[in-house]
PDB file of C-alpha atoms in Angstrom:
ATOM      1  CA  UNK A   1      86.604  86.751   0.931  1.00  0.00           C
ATOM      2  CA  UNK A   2      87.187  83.892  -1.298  1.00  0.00           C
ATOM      3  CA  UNK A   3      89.213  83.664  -3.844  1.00  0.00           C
ATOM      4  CA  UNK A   4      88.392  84.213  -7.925  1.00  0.00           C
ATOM      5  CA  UNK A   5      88.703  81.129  -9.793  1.00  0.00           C
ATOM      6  CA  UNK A   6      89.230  80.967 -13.752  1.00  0.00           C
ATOM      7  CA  UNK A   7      87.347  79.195 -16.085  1.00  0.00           C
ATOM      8  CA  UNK A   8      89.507  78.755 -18.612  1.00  0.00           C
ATOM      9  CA  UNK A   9      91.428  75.819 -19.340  1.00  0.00           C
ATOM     10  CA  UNK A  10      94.990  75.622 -19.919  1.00  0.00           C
ATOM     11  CA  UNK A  11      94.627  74.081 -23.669  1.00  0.00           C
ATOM     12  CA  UNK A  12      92.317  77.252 -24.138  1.00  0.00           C
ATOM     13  CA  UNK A  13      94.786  79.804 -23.414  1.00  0.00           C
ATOM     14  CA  UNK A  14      98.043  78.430 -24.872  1.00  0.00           C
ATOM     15  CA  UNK A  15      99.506  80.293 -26.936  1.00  0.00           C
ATOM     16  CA  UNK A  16     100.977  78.798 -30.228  1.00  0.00           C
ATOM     17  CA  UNK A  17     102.761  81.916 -31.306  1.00  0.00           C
ATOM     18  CA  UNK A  18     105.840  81.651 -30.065  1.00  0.00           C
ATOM     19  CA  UNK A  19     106.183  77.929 -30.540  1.00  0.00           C
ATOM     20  CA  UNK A  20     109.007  76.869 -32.956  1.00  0.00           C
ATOM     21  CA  UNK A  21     108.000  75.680 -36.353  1.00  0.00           C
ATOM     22  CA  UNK A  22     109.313  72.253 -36.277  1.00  0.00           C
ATOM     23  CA  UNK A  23     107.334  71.687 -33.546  1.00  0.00           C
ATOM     24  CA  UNK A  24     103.991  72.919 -35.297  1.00  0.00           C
ATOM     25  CA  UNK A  25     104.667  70.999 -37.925  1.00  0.00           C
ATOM     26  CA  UNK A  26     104.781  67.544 -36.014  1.00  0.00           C
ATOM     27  CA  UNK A  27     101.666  69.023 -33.906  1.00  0.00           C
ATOM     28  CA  UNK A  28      99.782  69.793 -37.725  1.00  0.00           C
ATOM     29  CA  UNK A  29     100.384  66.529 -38.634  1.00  0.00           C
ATOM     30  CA  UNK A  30      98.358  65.452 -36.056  1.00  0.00           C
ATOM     31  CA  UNK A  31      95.141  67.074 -37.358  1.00  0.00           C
ATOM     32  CA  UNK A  32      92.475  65.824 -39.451  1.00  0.00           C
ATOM     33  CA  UNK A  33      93.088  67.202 -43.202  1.00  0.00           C
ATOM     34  CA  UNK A  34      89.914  69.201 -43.651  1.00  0.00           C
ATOM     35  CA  UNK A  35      90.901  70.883 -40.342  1.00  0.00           C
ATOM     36  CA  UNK A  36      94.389  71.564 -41.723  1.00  0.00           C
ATOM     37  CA  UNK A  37      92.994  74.089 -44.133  1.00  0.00           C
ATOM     38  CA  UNK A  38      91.060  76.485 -41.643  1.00  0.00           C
ATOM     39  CA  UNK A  39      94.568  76.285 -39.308  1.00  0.00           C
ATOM     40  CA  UNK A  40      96.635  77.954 -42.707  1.00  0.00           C
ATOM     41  CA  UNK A  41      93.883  80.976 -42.796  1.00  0.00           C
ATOM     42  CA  UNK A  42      94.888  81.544 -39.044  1.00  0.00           C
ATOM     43  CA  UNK A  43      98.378  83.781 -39.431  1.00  0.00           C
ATOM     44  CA  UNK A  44     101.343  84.023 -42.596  1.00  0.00           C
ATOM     45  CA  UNK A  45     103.565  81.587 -40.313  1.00  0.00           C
ATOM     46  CA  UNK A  46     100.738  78.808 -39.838  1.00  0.00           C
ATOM     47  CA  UNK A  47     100.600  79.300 -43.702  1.00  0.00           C
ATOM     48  CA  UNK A  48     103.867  79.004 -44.884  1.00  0.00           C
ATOM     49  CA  UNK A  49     104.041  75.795 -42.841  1.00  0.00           C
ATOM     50  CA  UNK A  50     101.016  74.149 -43.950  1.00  0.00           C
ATOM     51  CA  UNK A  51     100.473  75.512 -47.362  1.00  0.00           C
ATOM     52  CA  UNK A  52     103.654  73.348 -48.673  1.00  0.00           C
ATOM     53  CA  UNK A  53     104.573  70.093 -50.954  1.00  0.00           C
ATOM     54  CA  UNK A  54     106.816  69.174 -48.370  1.00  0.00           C
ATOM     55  CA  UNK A  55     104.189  69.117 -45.479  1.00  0.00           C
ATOM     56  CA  UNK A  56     101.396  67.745 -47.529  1.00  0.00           C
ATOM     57  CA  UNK A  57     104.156  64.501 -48.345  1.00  0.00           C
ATOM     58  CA  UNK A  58     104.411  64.200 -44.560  1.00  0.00           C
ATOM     59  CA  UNK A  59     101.204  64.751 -44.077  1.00  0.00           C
ATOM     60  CA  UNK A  60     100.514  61.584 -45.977  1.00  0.00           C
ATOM     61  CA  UNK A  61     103.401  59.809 -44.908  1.00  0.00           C
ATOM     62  CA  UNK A  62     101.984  60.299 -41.139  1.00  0.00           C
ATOM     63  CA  UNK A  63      98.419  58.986 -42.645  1.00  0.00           C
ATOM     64  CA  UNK A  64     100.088  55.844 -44.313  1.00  0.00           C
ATOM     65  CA  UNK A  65      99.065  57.428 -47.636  1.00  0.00           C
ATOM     66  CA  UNK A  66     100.810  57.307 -50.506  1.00  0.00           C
ATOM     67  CA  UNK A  67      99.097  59.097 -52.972  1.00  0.00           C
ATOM     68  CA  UNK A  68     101.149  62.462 -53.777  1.00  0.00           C
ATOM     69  CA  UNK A  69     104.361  60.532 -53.396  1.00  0.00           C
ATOM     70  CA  UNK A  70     102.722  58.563 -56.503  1.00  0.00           C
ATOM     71  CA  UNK A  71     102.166  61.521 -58.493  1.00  0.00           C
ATOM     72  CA  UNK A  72     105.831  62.802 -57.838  1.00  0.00           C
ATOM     73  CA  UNK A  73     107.546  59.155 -58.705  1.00  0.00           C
ATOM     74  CA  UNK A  74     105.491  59.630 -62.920  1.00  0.00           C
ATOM     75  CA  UNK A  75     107.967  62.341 -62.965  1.00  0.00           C
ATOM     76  CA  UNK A  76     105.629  64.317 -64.344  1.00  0.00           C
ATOM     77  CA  UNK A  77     105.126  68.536 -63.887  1.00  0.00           C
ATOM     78  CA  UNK A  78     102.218  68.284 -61.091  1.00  0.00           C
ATOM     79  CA  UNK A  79      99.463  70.558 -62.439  1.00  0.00           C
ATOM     80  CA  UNK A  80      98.603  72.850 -59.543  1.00  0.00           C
ATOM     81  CA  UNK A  81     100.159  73.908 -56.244  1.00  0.00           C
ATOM     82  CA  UNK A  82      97.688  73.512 -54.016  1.00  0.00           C
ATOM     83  CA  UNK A  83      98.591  70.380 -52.193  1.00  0.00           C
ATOM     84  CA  UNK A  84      96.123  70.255 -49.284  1.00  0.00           C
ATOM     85  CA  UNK A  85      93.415  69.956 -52.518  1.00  0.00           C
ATOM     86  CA  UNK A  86      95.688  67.651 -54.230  1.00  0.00           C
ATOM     87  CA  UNK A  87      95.594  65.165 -50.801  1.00  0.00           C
ATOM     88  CA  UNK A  88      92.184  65.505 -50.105  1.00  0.00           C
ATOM     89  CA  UNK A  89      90.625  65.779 -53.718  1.00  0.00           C
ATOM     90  CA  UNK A  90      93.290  62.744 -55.195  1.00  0.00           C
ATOM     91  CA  UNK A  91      91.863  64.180 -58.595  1.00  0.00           C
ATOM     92  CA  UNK A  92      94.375  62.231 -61.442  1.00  0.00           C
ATOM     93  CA  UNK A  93      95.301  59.486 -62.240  1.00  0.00           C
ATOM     94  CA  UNK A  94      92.932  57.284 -60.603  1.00  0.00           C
ATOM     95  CA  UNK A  95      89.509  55.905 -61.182  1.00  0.00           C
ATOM     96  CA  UNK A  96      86.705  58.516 -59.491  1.00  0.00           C
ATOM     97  CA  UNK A  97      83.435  56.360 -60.077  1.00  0.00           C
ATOM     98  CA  UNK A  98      82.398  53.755 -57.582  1.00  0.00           C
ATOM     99  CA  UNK A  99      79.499  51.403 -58.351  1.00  0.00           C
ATOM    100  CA  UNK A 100      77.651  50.547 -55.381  1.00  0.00           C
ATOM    101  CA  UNK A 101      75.050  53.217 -53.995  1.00  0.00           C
ATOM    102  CA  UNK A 102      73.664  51.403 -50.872  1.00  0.00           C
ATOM    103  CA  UNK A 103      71.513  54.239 -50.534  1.00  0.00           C
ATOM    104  CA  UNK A 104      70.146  53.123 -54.420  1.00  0.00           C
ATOM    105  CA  UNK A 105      66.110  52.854 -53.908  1.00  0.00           C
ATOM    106  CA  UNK A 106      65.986  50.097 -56.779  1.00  0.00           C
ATOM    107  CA  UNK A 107      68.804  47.567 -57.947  1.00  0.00           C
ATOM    108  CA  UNK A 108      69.975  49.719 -60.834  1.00  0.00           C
ATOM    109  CA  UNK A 109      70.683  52.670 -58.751  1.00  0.00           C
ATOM    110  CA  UNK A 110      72.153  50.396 -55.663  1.00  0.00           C
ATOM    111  CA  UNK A 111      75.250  49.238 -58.206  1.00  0.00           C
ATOM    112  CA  UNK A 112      75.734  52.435 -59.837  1.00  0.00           C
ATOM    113  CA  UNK A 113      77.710  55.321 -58.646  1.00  0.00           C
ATOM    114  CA  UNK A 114      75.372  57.669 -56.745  1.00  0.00           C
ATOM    115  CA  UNK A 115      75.704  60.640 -58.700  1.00  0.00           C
ATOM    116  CA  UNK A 116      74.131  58.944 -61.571  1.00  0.00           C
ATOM    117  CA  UNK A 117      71.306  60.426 -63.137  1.00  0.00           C
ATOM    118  CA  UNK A 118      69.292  57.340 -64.819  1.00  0.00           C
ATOM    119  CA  UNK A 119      66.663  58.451 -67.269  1.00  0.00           C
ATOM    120  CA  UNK A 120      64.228  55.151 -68.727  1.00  0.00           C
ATOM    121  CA  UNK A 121      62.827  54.968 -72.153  1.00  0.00           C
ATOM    122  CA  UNK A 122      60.894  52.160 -73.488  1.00  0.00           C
ATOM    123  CA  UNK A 123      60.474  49.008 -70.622  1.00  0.00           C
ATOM    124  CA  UNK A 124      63.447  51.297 -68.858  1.00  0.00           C
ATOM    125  CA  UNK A 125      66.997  50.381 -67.174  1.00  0.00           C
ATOM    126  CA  UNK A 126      67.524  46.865 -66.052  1.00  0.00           C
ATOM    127  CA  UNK A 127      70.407  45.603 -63.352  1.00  0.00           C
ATOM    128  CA  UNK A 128      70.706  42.191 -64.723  1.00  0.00           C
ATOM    129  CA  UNK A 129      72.871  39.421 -62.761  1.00  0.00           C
ATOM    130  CA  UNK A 130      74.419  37.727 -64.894  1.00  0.00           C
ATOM    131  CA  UNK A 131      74.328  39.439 -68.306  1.00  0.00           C
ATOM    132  CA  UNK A 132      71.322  38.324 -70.748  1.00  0.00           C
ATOM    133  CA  UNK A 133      73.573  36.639 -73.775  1.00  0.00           C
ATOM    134  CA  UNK A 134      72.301  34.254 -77.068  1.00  0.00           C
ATOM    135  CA  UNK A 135      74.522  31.519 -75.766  1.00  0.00           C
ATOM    136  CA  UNK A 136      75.373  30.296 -79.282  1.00  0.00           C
ATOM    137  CA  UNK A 137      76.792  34.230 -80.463  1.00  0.00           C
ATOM    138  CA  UNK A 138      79.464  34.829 -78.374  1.00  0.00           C
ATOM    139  CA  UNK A 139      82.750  36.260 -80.694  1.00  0.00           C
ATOM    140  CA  UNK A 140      85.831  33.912 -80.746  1.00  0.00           C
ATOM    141  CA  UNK A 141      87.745  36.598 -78.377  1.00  0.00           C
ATOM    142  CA  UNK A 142      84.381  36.870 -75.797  1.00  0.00           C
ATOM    143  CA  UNK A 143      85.599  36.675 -72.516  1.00  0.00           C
ATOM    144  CA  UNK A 144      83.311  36.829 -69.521  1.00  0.00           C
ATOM    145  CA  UNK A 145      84.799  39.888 -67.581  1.00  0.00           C
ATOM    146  CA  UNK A 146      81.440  41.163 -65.747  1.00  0.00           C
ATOM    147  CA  UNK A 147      79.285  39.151 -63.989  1.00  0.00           C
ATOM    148  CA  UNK A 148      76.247  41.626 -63.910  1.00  0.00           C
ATOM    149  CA  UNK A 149      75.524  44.690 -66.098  1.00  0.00           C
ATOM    150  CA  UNK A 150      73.110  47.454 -66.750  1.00  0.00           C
ATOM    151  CA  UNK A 151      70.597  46.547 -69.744  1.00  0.00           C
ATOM    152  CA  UNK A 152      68.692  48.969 -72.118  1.00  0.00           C
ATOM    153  CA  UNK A 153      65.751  48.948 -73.871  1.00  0.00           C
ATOM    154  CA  UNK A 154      63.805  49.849 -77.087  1.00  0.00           C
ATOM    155  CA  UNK A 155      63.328  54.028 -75.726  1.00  0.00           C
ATOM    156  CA  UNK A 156      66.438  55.598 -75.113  1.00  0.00           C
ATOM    157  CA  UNK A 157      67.956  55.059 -71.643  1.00  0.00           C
ATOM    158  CA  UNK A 158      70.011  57.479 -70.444  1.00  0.00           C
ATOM    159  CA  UNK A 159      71.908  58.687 -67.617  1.00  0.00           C
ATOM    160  CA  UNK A 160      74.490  61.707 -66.758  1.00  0.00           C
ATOM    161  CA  UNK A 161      75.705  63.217 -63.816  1.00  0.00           C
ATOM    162  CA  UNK A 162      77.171  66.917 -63.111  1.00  0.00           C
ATOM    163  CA  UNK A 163      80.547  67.709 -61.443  1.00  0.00           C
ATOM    164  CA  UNK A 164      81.873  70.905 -60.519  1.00  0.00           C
ATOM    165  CA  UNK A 165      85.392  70.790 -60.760  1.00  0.00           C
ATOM    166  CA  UNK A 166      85.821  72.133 -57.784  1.00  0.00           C
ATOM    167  CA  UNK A 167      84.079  69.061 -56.795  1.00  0.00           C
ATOM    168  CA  UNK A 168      86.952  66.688 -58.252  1.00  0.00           C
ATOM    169  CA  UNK A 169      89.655  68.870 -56.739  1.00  0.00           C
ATOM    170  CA  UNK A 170      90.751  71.075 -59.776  1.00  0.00           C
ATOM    171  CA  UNK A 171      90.956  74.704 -60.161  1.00  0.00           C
ATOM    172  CA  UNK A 172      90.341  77.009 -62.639  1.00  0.00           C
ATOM    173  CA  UNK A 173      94.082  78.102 -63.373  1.00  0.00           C
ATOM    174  CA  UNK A 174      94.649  74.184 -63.913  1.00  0.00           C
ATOM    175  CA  UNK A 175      91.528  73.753 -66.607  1.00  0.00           C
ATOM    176  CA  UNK A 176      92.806  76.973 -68.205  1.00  0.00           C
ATOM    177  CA  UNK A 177      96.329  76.792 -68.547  1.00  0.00           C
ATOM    178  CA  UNK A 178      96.824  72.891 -68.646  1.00  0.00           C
ATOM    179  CA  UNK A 179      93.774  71.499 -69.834  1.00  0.00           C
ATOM    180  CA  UNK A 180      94.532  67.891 -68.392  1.00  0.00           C
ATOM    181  CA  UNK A 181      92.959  65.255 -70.652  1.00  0.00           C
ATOM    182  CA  UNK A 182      89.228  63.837 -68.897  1.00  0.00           C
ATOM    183  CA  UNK A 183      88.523  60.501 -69.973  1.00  0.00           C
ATOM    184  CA  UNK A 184      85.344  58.536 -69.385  1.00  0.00           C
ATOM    185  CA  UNK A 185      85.408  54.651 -70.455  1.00  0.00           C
ATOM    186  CA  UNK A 186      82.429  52.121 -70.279  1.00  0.00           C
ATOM    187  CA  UNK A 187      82.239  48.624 -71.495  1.00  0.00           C
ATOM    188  CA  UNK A 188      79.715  47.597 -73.979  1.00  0.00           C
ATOM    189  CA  UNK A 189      78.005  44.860 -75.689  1.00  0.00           C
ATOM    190  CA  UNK A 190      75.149  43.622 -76.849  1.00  0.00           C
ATOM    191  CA  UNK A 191      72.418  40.923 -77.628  1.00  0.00           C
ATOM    192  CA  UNK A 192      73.488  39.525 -80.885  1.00  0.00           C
ATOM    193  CA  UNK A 193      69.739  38.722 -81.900  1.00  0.00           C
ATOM    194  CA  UNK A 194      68.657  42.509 -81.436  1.00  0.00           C
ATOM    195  CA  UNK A 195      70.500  45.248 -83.155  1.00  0.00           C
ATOM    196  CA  UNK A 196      71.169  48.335 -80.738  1.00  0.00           C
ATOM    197  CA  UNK A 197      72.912  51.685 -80.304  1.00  0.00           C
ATOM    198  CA  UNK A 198      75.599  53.254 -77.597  1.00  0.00           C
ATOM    199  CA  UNK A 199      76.574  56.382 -77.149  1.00  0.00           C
ATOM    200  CA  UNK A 200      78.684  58.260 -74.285  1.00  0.00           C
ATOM    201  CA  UNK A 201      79.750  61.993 -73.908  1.00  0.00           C
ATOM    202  CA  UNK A 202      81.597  64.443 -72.311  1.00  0.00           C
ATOM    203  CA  UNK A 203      80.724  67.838 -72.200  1.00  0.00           C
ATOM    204  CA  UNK A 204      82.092  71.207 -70.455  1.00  0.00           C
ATOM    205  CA  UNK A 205      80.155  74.480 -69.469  1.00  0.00           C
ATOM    206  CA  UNK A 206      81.171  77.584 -68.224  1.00  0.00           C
ATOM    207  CA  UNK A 207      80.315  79.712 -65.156  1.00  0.00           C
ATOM    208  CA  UNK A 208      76.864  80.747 -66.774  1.00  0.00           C
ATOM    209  CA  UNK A 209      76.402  76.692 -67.684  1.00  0.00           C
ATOM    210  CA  UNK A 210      77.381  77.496 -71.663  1.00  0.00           C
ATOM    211  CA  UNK A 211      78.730  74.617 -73.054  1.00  0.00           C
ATOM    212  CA  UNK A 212      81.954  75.316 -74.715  1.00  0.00           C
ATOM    213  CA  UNK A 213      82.898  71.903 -75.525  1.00  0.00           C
ATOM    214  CA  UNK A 214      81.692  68.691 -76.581  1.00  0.00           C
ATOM    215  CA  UNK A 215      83.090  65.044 -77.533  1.00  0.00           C
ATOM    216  CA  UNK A 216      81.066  62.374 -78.100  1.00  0.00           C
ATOM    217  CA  UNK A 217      81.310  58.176 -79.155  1.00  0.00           C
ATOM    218  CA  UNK A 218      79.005  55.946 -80.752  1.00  0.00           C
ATOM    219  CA  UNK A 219      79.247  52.221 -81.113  1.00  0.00           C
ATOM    220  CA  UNK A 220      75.736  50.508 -83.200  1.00  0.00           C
ATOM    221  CA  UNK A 221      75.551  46.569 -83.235  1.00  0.00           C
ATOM    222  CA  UNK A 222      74.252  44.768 -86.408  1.00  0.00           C
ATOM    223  CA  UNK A 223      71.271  42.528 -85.812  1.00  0.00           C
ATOM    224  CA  UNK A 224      73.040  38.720 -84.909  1.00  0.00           C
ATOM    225  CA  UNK A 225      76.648  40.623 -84.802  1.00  0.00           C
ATOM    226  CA  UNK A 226      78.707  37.982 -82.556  1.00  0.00           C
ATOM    227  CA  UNK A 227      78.633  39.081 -78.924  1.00  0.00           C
ATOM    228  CA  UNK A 228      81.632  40.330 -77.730  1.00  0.00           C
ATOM    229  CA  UNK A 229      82.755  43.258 -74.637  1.00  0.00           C
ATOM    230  CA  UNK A 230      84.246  46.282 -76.170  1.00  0.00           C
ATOM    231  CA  UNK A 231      85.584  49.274 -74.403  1.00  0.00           C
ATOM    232  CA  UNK A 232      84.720  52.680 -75.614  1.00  0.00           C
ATOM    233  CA  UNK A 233      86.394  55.675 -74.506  1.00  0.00           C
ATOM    234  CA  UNK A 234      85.676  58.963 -74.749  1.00  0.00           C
ATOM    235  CA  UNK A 235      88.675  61.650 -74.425  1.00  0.00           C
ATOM    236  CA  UNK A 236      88.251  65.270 -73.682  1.00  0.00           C
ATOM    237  CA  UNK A 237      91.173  67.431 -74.203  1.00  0.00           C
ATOM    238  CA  UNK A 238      92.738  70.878 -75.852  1.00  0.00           C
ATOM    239  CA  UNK A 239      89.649  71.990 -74.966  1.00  0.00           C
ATOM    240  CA  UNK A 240      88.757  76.587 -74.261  1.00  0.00           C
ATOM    241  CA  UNK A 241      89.361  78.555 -71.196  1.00  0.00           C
ATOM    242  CA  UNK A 242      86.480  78.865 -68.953  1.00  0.00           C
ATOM    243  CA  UNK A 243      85.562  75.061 -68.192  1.00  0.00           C
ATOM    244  CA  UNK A 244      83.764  74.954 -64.425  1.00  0.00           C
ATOM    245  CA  UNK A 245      81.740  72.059 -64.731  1.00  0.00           C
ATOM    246  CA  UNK A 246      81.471  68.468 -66.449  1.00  0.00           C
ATOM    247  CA  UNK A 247      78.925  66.639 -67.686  1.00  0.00           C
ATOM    248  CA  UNK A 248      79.369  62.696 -68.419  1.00  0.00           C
ATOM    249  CA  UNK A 249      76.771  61.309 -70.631  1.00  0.00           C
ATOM    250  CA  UNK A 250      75.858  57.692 -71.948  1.00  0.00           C
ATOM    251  CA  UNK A 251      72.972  56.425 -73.515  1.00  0.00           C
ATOM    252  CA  UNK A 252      71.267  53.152 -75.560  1.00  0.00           C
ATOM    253  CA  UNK A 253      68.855  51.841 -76.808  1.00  0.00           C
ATOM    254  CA  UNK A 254      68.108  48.697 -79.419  1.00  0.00           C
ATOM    255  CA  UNK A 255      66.722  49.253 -83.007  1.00  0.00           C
ATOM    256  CA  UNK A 256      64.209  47.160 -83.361  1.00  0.00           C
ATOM    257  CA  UNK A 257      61.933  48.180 -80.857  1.00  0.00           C
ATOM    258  CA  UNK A 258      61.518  44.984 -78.922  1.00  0.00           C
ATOM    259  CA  UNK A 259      59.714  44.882 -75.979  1.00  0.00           C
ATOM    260  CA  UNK A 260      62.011  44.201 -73.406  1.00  0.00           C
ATOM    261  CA  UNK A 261      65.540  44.850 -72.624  1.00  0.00           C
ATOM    262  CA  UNK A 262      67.466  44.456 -76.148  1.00  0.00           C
ATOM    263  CA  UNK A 263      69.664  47.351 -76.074  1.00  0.00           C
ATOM    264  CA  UNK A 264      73.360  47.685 -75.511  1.00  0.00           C
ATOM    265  CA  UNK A 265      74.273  45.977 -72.251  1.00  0.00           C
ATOM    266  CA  UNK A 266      76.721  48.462 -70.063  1.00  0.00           C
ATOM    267  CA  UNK A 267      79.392  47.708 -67.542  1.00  0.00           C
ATOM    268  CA  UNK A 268      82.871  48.812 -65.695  1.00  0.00           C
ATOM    269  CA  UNK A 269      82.329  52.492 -66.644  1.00  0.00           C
ATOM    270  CA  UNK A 270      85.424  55.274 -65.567  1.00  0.00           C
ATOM    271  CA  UNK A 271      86.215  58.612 -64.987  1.00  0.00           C
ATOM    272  CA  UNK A 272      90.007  59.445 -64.605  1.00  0.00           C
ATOM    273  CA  UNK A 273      91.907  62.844 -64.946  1.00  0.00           C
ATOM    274  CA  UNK A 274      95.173  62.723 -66.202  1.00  0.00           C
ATOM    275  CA  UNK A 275      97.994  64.558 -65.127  1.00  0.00           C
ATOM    276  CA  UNK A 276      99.150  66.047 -68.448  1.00  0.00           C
ATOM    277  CA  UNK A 277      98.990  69.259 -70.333  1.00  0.00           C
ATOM    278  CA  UNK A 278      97.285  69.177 -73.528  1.00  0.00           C
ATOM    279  CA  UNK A 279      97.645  72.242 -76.433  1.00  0.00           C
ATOM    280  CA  UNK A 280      95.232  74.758 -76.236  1.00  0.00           C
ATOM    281  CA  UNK A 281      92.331  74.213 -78.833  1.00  0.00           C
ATOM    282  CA  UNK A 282      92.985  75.349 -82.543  1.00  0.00           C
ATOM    283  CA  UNK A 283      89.385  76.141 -83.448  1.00  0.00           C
ATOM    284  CA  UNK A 284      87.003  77.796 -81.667  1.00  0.00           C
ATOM    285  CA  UNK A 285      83.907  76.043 -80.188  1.00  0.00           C
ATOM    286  CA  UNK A 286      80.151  77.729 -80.578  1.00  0.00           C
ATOM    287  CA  UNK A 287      78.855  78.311 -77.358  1.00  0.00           C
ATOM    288  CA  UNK A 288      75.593  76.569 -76.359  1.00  0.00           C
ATOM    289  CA  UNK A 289      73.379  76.362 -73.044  1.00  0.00           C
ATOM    290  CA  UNK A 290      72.544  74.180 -71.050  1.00  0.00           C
ATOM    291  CA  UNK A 291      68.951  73.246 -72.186  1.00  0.00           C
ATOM    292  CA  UNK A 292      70.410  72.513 -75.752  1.00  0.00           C
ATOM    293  CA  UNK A 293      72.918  70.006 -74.243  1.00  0.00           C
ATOM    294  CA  UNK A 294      72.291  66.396 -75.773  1.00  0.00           C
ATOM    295  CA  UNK A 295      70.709  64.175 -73.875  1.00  0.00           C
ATOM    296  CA  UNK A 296      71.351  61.022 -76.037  1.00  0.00           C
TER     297      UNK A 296
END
C-alpha cells in the first residue's frame, strides 16, 4: 500500500498566528504597499500592526522613501490618520500634475498630463516648441523660463480634468473638517500684437455631482501689452462640507479673432494640496449641477 503524500506546501500551511509581532512587522515590511492594506483586513493583531504612523515611517524608511518623514519635520498637525493612504496617495505638499502623456495621440496631448481634457475652439490647441513671441515686445523683467508651451486661438480652448478625491488620497472626514487649501497655478503670457483672455478654475461637487463651490481667475492682455510670463494662481479654501470631487479648469482665447494661434500662451501648470486647515466657509454657496458648471 503506498503511502499518502500531501500537496501542500510548507509556506501554504504556516501559520502566522502565533508569530511574535516584532517579527511581523520586519516580515510586513517586506511587502509591496498595496498588498499591505488587504494583510490589515486579515485579523485585529495584523491591524494594529500595520494600521500605524510608526509602521508606515518604517515602511518608508525600508523603501528609501522619505516622504511622511517630510510631512512630520513642517511640524505641522497631519490631516488624517490613515497612513497607508498617506504613503501611497503622497497627496500634500507636492506637485500632482506631470506633463508628458506618451500615450498623447497628437503633440498637445503627448506633453500634457493625461488626465487632461483639451477642448479646441477656433484653429484649436497648439504645442508650440519654442513659444511664438514679437521679438521686439518682450517686458524689461521677460525671462525665458519655458522652452515650449501650449498656444490658443481665436474660439475658446479649453481643457479640465475630474478627480475624485479619493483619487488624490483624501477622505471625506479630511475635506470636511479641515478643508486643506487646493491650489492650481499655470503660467501665462501672451502675443503682444494680439490681445487675448485667460481664465482658470477650481470647482467642487458633491456625491450627486452638485457643485458647492467655485473660484475662479482671469488675466486679459491689451493689444501690443509687452510680453512678459506671469503666474496665476487659483486658491480654493474654507470651502462647505460635502466636497467628493474636483474639477480644474483653464481656458483662452485672443480677442481679435485672428486666424491662427493668438491667444494666451500656457505653460508649467500645478496642482498641490496643502497640509493646513482652513475656517469653515462664512456664507453659504448655491448649489448647482454639473451641466451648469462653466466651461470657460
Amino acid at each position: 500500500m503506498s503511502e499518502s503524500t500531501s500537496t501542500t506546501s510548507p509556506e501554504e500551511s504556516m501559520d502566522l498566528s502565533e508569530v511574535n509581532p516584532e517579527i511581523l512587522e520586519a516580515i510586513f515590511l517586506r511587502f509591496p504597499k498595496k498588498d499591505l492594506v488587504k494583510c490589515s483586513q486579515v485579523c485585529h493583531l495584523w491591524k494594529n500592526i500595520i494600521n500605524t504612523r510608526s509602521f508606515w515611517v518604517a515602511k518608508e524608511d525600508y523603501e528609501g522613501e522619505t516622504y511622511l518623514r517630510s510631512l512630520i519635520d513642517t511640524r505641522k498637525p497631519i490631516l488624517g490618520n490613515d497612513f497607508a493612504l498617506l504613503s501611497i496617495k503622497r497627496p500634500y505638499e507636492r506637485g500632482l500634475l506631470v506633463h508628458e502623456n506618451p500615450d498623447g495621440k497628437t503633440p498637445v496631448t503627448r506633453n500634457a498630463d493625461p488626465r487632461w481634457y483639451f477642448n479646441d475652439g477656433g484653429n484649436g490647441w497648439r504645442y508650440q516648441e519654442p513659444p511664438s513671441f514679437i521679438e521686439s515686445h518682450f517686458h524689461r523683467d521677460f525671462k525665458p523660463i519655458f522652452d515650449s508651451c501650449h498656444e490658443t486661438s481665436y474660439g475658446t480652448c479649453s481643457k479640465y480634468f475630474d478627480l475624485s478625491i479619493k483619487d488624490l488620497g483624501l477622505t471625506p472626514e479630511v475635506m470636511d473638517n479641515f478643508r486643506p487649501p487646493i491650489v492650481f497655478s499655470e503660467w501665462v503670457t501672451n502675443r503682444s500684437d494680439c490681445g487675448c483672455l485667460y481664465r482658470s478654475s477650481i470647482q467642487l461637487f458633491n456625491e450627486n455631482r452638485h457643485r458647492i463651490a467655485w473660484e475662479r481667475q482671469e488675466l486679459s492682455f491689451d493689444q501690443w501689452q509687452y510680453q512678459l510670463w506671469q503666474k496665476v494662481e487659483v486658491v480654493m479654501q474654507s470651502y462647505p462640507p460635502g466636497a467628493r470631487s474636483i474639477r480644474i479648469l483653464s481656458s483662452g482665447r485672443d480677442l481679435q479673432f485672428w486666424n491662427g494661434h493668438y491667444g494666451p500662451k500656457m505653460a508649467g501648470c500645478q496642482l498641490m494640496i496643502k497640509m493646513e486647515e482652513t475656517p469653515p466657509p462664512t456664507q453659504p454657496f448655491e448649489l448647482g449641477g454639473l451641466q451648469d458648471a462653466p466651461m470657460e
